[in-house]
Short mmCIF file of C-alpha atoms and ligand atoms in Angstrom, two decimals:
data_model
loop_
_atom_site.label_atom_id
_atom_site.label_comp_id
_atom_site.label_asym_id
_atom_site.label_seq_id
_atom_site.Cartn_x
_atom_site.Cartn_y
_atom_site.Cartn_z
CA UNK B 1347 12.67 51.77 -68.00
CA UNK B 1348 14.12 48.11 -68.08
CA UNK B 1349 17.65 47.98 -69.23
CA UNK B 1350 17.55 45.80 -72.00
CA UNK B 1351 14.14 48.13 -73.52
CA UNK B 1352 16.34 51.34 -72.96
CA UNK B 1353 19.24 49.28 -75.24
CA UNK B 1354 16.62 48.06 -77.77
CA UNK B 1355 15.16 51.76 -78.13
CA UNK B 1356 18.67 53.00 -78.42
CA UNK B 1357 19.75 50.85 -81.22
CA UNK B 1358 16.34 51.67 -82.89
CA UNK B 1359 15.98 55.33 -82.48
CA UNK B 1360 18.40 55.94 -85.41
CA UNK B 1361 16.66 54.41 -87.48
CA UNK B 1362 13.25 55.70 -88.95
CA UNK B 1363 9.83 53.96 -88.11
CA UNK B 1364 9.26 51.35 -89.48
CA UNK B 1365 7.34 51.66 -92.54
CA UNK B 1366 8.86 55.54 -93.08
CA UNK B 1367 11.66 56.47 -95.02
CA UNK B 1368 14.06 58.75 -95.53
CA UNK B 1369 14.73 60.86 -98.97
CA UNK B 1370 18.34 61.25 -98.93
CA UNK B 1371 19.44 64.42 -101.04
CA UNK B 1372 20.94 61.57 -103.30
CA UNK B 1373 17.53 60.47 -104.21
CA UNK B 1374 15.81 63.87 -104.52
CA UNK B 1375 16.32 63.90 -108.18
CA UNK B 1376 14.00 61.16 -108.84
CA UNK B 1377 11.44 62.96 -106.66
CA UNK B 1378 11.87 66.22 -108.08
CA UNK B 1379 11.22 64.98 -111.27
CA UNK B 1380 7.86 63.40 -110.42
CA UNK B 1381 7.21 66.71 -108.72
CA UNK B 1382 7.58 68.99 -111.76
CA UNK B 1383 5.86 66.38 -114.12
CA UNK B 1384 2.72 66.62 -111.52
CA UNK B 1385 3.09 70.63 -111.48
CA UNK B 1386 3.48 71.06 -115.16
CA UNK B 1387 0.57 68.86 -115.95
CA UNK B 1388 -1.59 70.84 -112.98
CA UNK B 1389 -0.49 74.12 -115.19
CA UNK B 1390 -1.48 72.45 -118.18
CA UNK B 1391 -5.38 71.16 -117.14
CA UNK B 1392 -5.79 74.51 -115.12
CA UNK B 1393 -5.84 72.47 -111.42
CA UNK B 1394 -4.95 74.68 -108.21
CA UNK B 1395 -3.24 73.63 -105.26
CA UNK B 1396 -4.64 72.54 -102.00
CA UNK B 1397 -3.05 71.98 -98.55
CA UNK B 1398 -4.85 70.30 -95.81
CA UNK B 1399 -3.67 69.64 -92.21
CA UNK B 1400 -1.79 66.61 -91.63
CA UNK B 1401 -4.43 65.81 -89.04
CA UNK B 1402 -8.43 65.83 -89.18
CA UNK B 1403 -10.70 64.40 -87.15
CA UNK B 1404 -11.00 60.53 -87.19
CA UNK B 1405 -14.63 60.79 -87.91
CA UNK B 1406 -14.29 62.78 -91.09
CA UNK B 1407 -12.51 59.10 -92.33
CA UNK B 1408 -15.24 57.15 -90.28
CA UNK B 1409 -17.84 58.88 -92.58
CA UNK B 1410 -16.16 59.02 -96.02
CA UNK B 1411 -14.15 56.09 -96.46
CA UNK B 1412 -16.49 53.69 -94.03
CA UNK B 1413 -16.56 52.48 -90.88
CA UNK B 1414 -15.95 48.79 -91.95
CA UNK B 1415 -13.37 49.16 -94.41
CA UNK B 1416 -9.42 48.23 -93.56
CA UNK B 1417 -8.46 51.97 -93.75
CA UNK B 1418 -10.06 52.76 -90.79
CA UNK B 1419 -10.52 49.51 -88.98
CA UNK B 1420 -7.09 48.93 -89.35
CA UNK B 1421 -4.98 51.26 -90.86
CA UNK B 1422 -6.16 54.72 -89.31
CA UNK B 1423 -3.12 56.27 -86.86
CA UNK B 1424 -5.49 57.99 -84.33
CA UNK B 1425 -5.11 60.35 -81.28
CA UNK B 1426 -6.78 61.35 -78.41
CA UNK B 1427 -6.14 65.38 -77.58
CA UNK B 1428 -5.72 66.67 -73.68
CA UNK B 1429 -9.00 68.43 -75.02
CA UNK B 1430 -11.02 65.14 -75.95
CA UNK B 1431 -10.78 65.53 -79.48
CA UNK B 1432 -10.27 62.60 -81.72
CA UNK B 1433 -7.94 62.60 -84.48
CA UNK B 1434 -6.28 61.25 -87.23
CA UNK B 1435 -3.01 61.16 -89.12
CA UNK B 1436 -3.99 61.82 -92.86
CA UNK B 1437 -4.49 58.60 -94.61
CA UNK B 1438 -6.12 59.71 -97.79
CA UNK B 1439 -6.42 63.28 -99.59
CA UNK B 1440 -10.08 62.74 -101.02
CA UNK B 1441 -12.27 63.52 -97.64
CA UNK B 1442 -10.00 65.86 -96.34
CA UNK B 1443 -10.37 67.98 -99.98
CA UNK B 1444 -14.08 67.65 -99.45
CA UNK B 1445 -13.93 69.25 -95.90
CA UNK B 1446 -11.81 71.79 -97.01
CA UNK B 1447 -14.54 72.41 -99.95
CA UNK B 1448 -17.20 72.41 -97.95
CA UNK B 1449 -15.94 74.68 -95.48
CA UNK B 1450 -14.64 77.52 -97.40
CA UNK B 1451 -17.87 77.98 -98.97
CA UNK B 1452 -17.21 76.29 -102.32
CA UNK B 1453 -19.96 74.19 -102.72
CA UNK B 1454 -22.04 76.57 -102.38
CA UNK B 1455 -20.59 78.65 -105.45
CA UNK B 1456 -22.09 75.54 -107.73
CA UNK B 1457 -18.45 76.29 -109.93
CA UNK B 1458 -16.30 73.63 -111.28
CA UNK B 1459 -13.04 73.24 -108.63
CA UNK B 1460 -9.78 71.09 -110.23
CA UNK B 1461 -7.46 71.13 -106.88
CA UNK B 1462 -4.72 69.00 -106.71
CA UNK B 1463 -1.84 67.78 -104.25
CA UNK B 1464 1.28 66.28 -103.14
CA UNK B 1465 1.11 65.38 -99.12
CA UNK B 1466 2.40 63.17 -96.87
CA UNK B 1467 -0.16 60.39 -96.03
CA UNK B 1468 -0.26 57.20 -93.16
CA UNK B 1469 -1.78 54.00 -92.87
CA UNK B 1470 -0.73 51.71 -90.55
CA UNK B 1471 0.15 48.71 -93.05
CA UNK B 1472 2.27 45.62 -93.24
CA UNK B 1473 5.44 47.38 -95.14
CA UNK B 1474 6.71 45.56 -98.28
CA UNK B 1475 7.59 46.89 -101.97
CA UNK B 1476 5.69 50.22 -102.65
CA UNK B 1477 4.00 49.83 -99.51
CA UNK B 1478 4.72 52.32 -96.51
CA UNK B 1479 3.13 53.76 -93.57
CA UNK B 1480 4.03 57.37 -94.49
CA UNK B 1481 4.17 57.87 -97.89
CA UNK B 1482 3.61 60.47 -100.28
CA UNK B 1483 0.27 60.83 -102.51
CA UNK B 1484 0.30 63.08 -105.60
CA UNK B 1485 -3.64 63.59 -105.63
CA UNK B 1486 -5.69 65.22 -108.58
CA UNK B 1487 -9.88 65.92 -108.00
CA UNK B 1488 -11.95 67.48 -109.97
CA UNK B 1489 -15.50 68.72 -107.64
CA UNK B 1490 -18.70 70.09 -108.86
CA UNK B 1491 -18.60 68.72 -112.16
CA UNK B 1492 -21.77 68.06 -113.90
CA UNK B 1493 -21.22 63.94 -113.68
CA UNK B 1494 -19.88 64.42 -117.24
CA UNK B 1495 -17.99 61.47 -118.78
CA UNK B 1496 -15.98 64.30 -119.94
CA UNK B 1497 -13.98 64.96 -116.59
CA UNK B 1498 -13.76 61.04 -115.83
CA UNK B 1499 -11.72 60.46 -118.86
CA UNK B 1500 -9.76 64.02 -118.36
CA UNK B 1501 -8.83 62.62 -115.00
CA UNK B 1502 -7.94 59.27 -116.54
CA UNK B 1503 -5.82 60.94 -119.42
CA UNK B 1504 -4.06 63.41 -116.72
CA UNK B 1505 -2.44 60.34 -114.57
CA UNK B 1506 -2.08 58.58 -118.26
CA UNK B 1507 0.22 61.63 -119.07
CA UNK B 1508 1.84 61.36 -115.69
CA UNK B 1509 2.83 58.10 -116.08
CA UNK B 1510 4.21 58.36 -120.02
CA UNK B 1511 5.97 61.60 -118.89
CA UNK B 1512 7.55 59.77 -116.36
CA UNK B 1513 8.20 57.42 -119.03
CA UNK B 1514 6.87 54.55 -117.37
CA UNK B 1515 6.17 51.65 -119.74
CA UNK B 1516 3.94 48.55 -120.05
CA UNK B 1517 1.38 50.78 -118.20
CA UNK B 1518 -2.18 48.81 -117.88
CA UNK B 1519 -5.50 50.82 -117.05
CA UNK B 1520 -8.50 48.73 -115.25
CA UNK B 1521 -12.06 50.54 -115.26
CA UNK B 1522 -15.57 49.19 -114.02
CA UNK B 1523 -18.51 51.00 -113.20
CA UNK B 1524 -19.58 50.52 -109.36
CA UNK B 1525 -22.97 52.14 -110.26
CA UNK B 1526 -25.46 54.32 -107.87
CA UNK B 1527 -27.86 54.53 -105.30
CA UNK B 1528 -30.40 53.35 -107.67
CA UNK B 1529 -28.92 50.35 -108.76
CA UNK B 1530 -25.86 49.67 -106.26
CA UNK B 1531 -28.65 48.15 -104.19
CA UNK B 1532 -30.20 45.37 -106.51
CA UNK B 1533 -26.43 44.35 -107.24
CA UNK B 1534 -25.65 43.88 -103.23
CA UNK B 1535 -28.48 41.56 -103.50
CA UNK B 1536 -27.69 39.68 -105.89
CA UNK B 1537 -23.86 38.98 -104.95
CA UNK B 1538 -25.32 38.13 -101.47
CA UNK B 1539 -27.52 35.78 -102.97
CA UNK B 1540 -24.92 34.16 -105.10
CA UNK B 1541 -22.80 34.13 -101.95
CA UNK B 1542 -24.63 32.82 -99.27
CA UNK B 1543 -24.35 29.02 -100.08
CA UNK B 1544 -20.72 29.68 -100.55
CA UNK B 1545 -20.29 31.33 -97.26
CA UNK B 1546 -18.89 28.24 -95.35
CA UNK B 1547 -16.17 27.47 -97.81
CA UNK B 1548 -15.00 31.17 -98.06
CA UNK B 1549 -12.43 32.97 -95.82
CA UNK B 1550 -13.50 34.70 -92.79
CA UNK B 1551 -12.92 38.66 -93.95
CA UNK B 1552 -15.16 37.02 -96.68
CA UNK B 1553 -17.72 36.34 -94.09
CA UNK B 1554 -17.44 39.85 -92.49
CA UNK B 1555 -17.45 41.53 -96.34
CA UNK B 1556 -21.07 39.02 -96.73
CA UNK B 1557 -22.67 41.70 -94.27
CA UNK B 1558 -20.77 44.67 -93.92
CA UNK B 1559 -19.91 45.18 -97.55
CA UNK B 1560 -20.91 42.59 -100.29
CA UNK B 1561 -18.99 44.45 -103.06
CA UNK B 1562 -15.61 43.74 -101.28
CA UNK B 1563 -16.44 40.16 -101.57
CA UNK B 1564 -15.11 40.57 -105.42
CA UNK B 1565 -11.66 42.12 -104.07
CA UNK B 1566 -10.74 38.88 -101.59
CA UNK B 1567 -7.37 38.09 -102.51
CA UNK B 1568 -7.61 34.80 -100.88
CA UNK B 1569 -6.80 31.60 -102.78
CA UNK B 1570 -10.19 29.28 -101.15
CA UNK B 1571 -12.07 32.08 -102.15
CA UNK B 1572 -10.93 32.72 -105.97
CA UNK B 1573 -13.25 29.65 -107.60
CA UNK B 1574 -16.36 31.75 -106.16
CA UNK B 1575 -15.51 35.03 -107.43
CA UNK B 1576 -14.97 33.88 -110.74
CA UNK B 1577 -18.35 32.75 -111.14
CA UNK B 1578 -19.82 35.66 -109.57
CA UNK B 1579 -22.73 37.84 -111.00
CA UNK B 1580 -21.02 40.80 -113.13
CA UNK B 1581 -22.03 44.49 -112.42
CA UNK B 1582 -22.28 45.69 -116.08
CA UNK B 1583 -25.20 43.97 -117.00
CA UNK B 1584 -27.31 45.28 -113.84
CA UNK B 1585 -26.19 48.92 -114.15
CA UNK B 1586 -29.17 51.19 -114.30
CA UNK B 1587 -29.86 53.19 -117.90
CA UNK B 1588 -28.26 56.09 -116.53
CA UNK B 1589 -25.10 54.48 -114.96
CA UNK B 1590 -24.92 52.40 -118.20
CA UNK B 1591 -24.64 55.66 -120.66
CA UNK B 1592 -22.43 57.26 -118.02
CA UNK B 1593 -20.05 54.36 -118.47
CA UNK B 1594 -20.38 54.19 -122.14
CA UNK B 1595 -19.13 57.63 -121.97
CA UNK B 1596 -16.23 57.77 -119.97
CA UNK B 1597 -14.89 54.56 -122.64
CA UNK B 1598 -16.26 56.45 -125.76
CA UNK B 1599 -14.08 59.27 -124.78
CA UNK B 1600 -11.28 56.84 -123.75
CA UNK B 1601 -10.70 55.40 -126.77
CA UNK B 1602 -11.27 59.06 -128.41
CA UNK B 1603 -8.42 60.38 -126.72
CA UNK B 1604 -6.72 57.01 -127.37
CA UNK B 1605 -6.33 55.29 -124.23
CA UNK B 1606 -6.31 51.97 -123.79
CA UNK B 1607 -8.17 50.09 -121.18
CA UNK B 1608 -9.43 46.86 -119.86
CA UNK B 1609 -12.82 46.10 -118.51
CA UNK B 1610 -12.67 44.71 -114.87
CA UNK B 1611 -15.74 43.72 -113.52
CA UNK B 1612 -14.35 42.85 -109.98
CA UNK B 1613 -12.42 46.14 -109.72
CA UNK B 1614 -14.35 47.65 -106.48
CA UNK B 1615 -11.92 49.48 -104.79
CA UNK B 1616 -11.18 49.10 -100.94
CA UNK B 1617 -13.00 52.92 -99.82
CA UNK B 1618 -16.47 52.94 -99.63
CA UNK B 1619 -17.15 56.49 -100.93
CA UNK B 1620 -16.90 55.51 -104.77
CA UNK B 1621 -20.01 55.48 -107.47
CA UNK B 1622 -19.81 54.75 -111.00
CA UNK B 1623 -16.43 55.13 -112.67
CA UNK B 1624 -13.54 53.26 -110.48
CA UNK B 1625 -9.98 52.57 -112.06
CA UNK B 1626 -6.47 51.30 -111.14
CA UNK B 1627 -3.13 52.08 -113.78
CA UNK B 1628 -0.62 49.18 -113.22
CA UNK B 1629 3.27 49.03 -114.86
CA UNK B 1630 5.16 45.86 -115.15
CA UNK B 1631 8.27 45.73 -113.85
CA UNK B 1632 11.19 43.07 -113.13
CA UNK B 1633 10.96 41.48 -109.44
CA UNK B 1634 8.21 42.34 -107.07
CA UNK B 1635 4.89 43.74 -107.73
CA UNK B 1636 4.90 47.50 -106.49
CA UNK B 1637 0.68 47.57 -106.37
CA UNK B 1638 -1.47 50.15 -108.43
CA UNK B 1639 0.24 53.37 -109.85
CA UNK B 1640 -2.77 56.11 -109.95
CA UNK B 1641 -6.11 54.86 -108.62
CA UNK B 1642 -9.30 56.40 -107.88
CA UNK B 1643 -12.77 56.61 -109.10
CA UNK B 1644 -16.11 58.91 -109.05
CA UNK B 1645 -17.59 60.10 -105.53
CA UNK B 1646 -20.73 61.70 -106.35
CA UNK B 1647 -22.09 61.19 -102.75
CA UNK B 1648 -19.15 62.20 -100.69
CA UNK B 1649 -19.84 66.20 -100.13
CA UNK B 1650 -23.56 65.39 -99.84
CA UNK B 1651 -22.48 62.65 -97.02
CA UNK B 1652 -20.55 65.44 -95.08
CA UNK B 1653 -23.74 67.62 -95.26
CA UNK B 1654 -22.39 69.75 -98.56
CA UNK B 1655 -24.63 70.25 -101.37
CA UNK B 1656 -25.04 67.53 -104.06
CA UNK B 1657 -21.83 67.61 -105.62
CA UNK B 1658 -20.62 65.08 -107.76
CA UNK B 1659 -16.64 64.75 -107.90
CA UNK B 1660 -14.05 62.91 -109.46
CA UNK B 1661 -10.44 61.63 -108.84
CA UNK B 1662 -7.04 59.61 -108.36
CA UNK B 1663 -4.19 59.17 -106.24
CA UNK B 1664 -0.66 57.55 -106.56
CA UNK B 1665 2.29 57.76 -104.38
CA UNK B 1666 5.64 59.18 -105.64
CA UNK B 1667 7.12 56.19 -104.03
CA UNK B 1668 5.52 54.00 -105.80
CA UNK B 1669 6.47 56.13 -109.04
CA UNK B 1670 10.14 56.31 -108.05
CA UNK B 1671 9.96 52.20 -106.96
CA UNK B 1672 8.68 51.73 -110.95
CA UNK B 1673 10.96 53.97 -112.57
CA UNK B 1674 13.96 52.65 -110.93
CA UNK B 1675 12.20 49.16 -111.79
CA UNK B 1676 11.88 49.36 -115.47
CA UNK B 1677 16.16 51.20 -115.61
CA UNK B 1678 14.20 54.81 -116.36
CA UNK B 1679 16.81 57.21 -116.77
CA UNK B 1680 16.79 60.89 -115.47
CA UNK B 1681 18.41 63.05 -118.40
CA UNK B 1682 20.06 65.74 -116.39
CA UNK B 1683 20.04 69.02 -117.61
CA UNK B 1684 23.72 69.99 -117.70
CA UNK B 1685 24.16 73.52 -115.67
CA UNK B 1686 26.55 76.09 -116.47
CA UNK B 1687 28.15 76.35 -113.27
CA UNK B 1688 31.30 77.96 -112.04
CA UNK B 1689 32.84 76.72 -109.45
CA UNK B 1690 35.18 79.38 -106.61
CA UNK B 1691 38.35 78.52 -105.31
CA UNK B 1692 40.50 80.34 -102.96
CA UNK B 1693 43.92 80.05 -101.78
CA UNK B 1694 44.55 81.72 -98.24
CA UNK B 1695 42.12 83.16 -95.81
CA UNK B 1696 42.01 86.80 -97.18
CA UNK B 1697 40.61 85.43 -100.72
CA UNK B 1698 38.33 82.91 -98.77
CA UNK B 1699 36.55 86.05 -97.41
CA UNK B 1700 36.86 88.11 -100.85
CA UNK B 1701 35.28 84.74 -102.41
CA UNK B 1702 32.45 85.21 -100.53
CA UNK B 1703 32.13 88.74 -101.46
CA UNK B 1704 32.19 87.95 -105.22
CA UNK B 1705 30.29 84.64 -105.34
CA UNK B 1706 27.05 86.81 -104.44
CA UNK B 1707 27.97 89.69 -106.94
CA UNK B 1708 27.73 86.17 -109.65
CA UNK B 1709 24.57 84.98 -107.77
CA UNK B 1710 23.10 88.41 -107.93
CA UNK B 1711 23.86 88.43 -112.08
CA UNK B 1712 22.03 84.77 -112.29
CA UNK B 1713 25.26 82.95 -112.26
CA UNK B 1714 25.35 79.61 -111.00
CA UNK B 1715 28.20 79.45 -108.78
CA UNK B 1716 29.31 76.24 -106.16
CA UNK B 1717 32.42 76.12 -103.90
CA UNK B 1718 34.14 73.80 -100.98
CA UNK B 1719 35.44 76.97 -99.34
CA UNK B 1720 35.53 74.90 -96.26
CA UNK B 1721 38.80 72.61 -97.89
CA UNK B 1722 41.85 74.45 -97.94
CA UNK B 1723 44.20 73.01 -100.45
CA UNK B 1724 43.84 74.22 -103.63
CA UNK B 1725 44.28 70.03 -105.04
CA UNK B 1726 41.22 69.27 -102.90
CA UNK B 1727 39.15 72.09 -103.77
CA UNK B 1728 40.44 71.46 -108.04
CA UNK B 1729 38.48 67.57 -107.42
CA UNK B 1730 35.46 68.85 -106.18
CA UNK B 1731 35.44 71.56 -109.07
CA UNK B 1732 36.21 68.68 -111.62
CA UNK B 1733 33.59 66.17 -110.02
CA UNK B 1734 30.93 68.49 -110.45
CA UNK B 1735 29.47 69.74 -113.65
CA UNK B 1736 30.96 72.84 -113.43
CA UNK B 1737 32.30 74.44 -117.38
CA UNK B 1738 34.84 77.08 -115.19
CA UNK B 1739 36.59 77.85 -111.91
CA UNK B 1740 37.68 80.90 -110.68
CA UNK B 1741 40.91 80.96 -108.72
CA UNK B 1742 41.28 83.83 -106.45
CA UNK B 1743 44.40 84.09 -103.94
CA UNK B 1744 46.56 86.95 -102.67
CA UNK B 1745 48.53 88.11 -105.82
CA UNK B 1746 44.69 88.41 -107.51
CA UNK B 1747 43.50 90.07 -104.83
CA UNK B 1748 46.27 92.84 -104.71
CA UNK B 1749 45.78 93.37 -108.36
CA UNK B 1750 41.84 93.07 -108.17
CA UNK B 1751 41.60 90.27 -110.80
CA UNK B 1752 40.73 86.77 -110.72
CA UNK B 1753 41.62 83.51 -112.74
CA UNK B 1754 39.07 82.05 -114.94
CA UNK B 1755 39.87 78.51 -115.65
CA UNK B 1756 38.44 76.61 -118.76
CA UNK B 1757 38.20 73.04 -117.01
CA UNK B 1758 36.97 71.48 -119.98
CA UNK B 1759 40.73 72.39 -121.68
CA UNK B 1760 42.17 73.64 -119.11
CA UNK B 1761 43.22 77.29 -120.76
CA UNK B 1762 43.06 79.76 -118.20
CA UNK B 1763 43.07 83.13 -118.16
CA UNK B 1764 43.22 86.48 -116.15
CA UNK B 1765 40.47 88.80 -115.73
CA UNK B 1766 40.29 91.71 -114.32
CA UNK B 1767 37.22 92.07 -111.67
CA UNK B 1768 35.40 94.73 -112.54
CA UNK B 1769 34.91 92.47 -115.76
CA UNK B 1770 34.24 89.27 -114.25
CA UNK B 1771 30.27 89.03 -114.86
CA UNK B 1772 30.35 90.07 -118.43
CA UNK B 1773 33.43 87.45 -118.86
CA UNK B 1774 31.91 84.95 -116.87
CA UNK B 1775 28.37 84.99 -119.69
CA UNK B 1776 30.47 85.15 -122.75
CA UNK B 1777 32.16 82.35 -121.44
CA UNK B 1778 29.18 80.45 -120.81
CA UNK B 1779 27.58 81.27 -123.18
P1 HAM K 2022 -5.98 54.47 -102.64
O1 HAM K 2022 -6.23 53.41 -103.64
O2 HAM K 2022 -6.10 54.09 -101.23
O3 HAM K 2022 -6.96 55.66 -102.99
O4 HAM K 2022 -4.55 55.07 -102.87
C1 HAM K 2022 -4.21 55.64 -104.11
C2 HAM K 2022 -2.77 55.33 -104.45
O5 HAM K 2022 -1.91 55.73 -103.39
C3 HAM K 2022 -2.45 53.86 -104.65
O6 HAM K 2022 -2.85 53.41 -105.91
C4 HAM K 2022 -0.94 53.87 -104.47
O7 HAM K 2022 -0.30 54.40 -105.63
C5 HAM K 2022 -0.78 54.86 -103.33
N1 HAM K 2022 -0.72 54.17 -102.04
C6 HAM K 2022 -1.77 53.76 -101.28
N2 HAM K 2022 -1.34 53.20 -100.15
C7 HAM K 2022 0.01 53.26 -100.18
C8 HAM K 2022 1.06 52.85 -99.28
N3 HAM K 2022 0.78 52.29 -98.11
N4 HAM K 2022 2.35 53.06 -99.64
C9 HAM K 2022 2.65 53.65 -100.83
N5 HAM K 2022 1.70 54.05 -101.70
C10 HAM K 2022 0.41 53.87 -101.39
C11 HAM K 2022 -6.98 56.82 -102.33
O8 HAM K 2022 -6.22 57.14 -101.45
C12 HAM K 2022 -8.03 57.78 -102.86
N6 HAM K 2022 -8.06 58.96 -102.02
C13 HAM K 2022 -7.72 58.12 -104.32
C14 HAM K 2022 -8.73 59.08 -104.86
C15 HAM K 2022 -8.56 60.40 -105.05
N7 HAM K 2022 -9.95 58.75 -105.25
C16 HAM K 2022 -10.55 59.85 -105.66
N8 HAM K 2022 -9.74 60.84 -105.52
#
């Protein structure tokens, strides 16, 4: 290897990929929150968890999501095998939930399945705020349902209730209807129509979009091509009857369970495997825009298209990054629940190996105990037990030990007081209690 690559990958290899991130133990909080939010809400709407393998193959992606769309054009980390297969990195939970569906026999059972999950996903994207190349999707679906309105607007009010729990404010939900087979088709027509005389003024992904995928024509973010989309033909008015009540549904329960929303006819979504219901939650916040919270939409066709049974199937994703990025964003604080934790200190190597002894006989009781056993000054190991959030210490050195009792220190008024150890536990939960 050249020297000056062998420098370059030295300086870099501390560092994580670009794109990736670390979540320091300092930052967990915020994560674990989200986490816990996500499980108690799964607990609440009776969803199970699913696991899928980091990698699938490519063509599971190809299929689902579309061959022409950015995801896998662009964004898709693939992989050739020594055996010749071809795979992918993960970088969306809805096809590989399908698979998994399919394969275990599920569709086949005709039953309702709510799954949901938290995994790791990758897309190979320009970085920037709320944007990563590994990042972490919190994913809720909802297969085999009926088509009802009902379970549109259930999956709606679940990532509404994610967000308020979170308490993320000046939340915004965009719906439109993308329609069906039935009337999908006309609508393609017609924006190509409108198009087509526009075509030479327009952007060149535009121009792609014209043939590979006239509904992504209404998500160009391009300035030259924003005085065309404005003016172009709106899906609700070519939706067929049954598309049409559908929608009316999913917004008659809506505003029943009192959710506010705004109509977006050029919401399309940028994965081909949507019909009907499509939606995006946004949150202001100060500085730069982190990008949709929960997004997502109905995929009646999906199981069908990977040779499952007619299935219709709804859902949404959001990453906890971008969750985190918004709470931070908007000064959300995390209330911490105080715990009543003892702290162990020791004085001397003999009570250093007692303190081991008794910190399980605590742990084994349900105590919360902490220690810096490793420090041995008792001033150095009194600041870590007064930086914490411990309510009592418990100083042990070699006059305790001979007389098998301990000190039990009060370090909210610093009274202390000794006990003997037989009667530590039942001291220690009067104390704390
Ligand atoms: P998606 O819109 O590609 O849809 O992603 C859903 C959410 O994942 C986004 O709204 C955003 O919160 C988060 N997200 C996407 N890309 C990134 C990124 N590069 N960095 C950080 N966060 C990101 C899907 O993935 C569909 N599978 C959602 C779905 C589930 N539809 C039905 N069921």
């Amino acid at each position: 290897m050249p020297e000056n690559k062998k420098n370059k990958n030295k300086a870099n290899f501390l560092q994580p990929p670009k794109g990736t991130h670390d979540v320091m133990p300092a930052e967990s909080k915020w994560w674990d929150r989200v986490r816990a939010v996500t499980q108690k809400l799964a607990d609440a709407y009776h969803f199970s968890r699913i696991s899928t393998p980091v990698i699938e193959h490519a063509e599971l992606f190809s299929r689902t999501v579309g061959e022409a769309t950015d995801l896998v054009q662009k964004e898709m980390y693939t992989l050739k095998t020594r055996g010749g297969d071809f795979l992918a990195l993960r970088p969306e939970g809805t096809a590989p939930v399908a698979r998994a569906y399919i394969n275990h026999g599920l569709s086949r059972t005709g039953a309702i399945q709510k799954m949901f999950y938290i995994e790791p996903m990758f897309r190979h994207e320009k970085p920037q705020a709320g944007r990563y190349r590994q990042f972490t999707q919190i994913g809720f679906e909802i297969m085999g349902n009926p088509s009802d309105p009902f379970y549109d607007a259930q999956l709606i009010l679940i990532f509404a209730k994610l967000l308020e729990e979170l308490k993320i404010k000046n939340v915004s939900l965009k719906i439109n209807s993308i329609g069906c087979r039935v009337c999908r088709p006309n609508y393609k027509k017609l924006l190509q129509n409108y198009y087509r005389s526009h075509l030479k003024d327009m952007c060149r992904d535009c121009n792609e979009r014209y043939k590979t995928n006239p509904l992504r024509l209404l998500d160009c973010k391009s300035e030259q091509c924003q005085p065309f989309k404005a003016k172009a033909p709106t899906f609700f008015d070519k939706l067929c009857v049954t598309c049409s009540r559908h929608f009316k549904g999913v917004l008659e329960y809506l505003e029943e369970l009192g959710i506010q929303y705004a109509l977006d006819s050029q919401l399309v979504r940028g994965l081909d495997y949507y019909s009907r219901t499509v939606f995006e939650f946004f949150a202001e916040t100060p500085g730069e825009r982190i990008g949709a919270l929960p997004a997502g939409g109905r995929y009646d066709y999906l199981v069908e298209t990977l040779g499952g049974r007619p299935t219709p199937a709804v859902g949404g994703a959001v990453s906890i990054e971008r969750l985190v990025e918004t709470m931070k964003a908007q000064a959300v604080t995390l209330t911490e629940k105080k715990t009543k934790k003892v702290f162990m200190i020791h004085v001397g190597d003999m009570a250093k190996k007692k303190a081991a002894r008794i910190m399980e006989d605590l742990r084994k009781a349900g105590i919360d105990i902490d220690e810096s056993l490793s420090r041995e000054s008792l001033k150095a190991q009194m600041k870590m037990a007064d930086k914490g959030d411990a309510a009592l210490a418990l100083l042990l050195g070699q006059k305790e030990i001979f007389e098998e009792s301990i000190i039990v220190r009060d370090l909210r008024t610093s009274a202390q007081e000794t006990v003997r150890l037989s009667k530590l536990v039942e001291e220690i939960k009067k104390r704390l209690k």
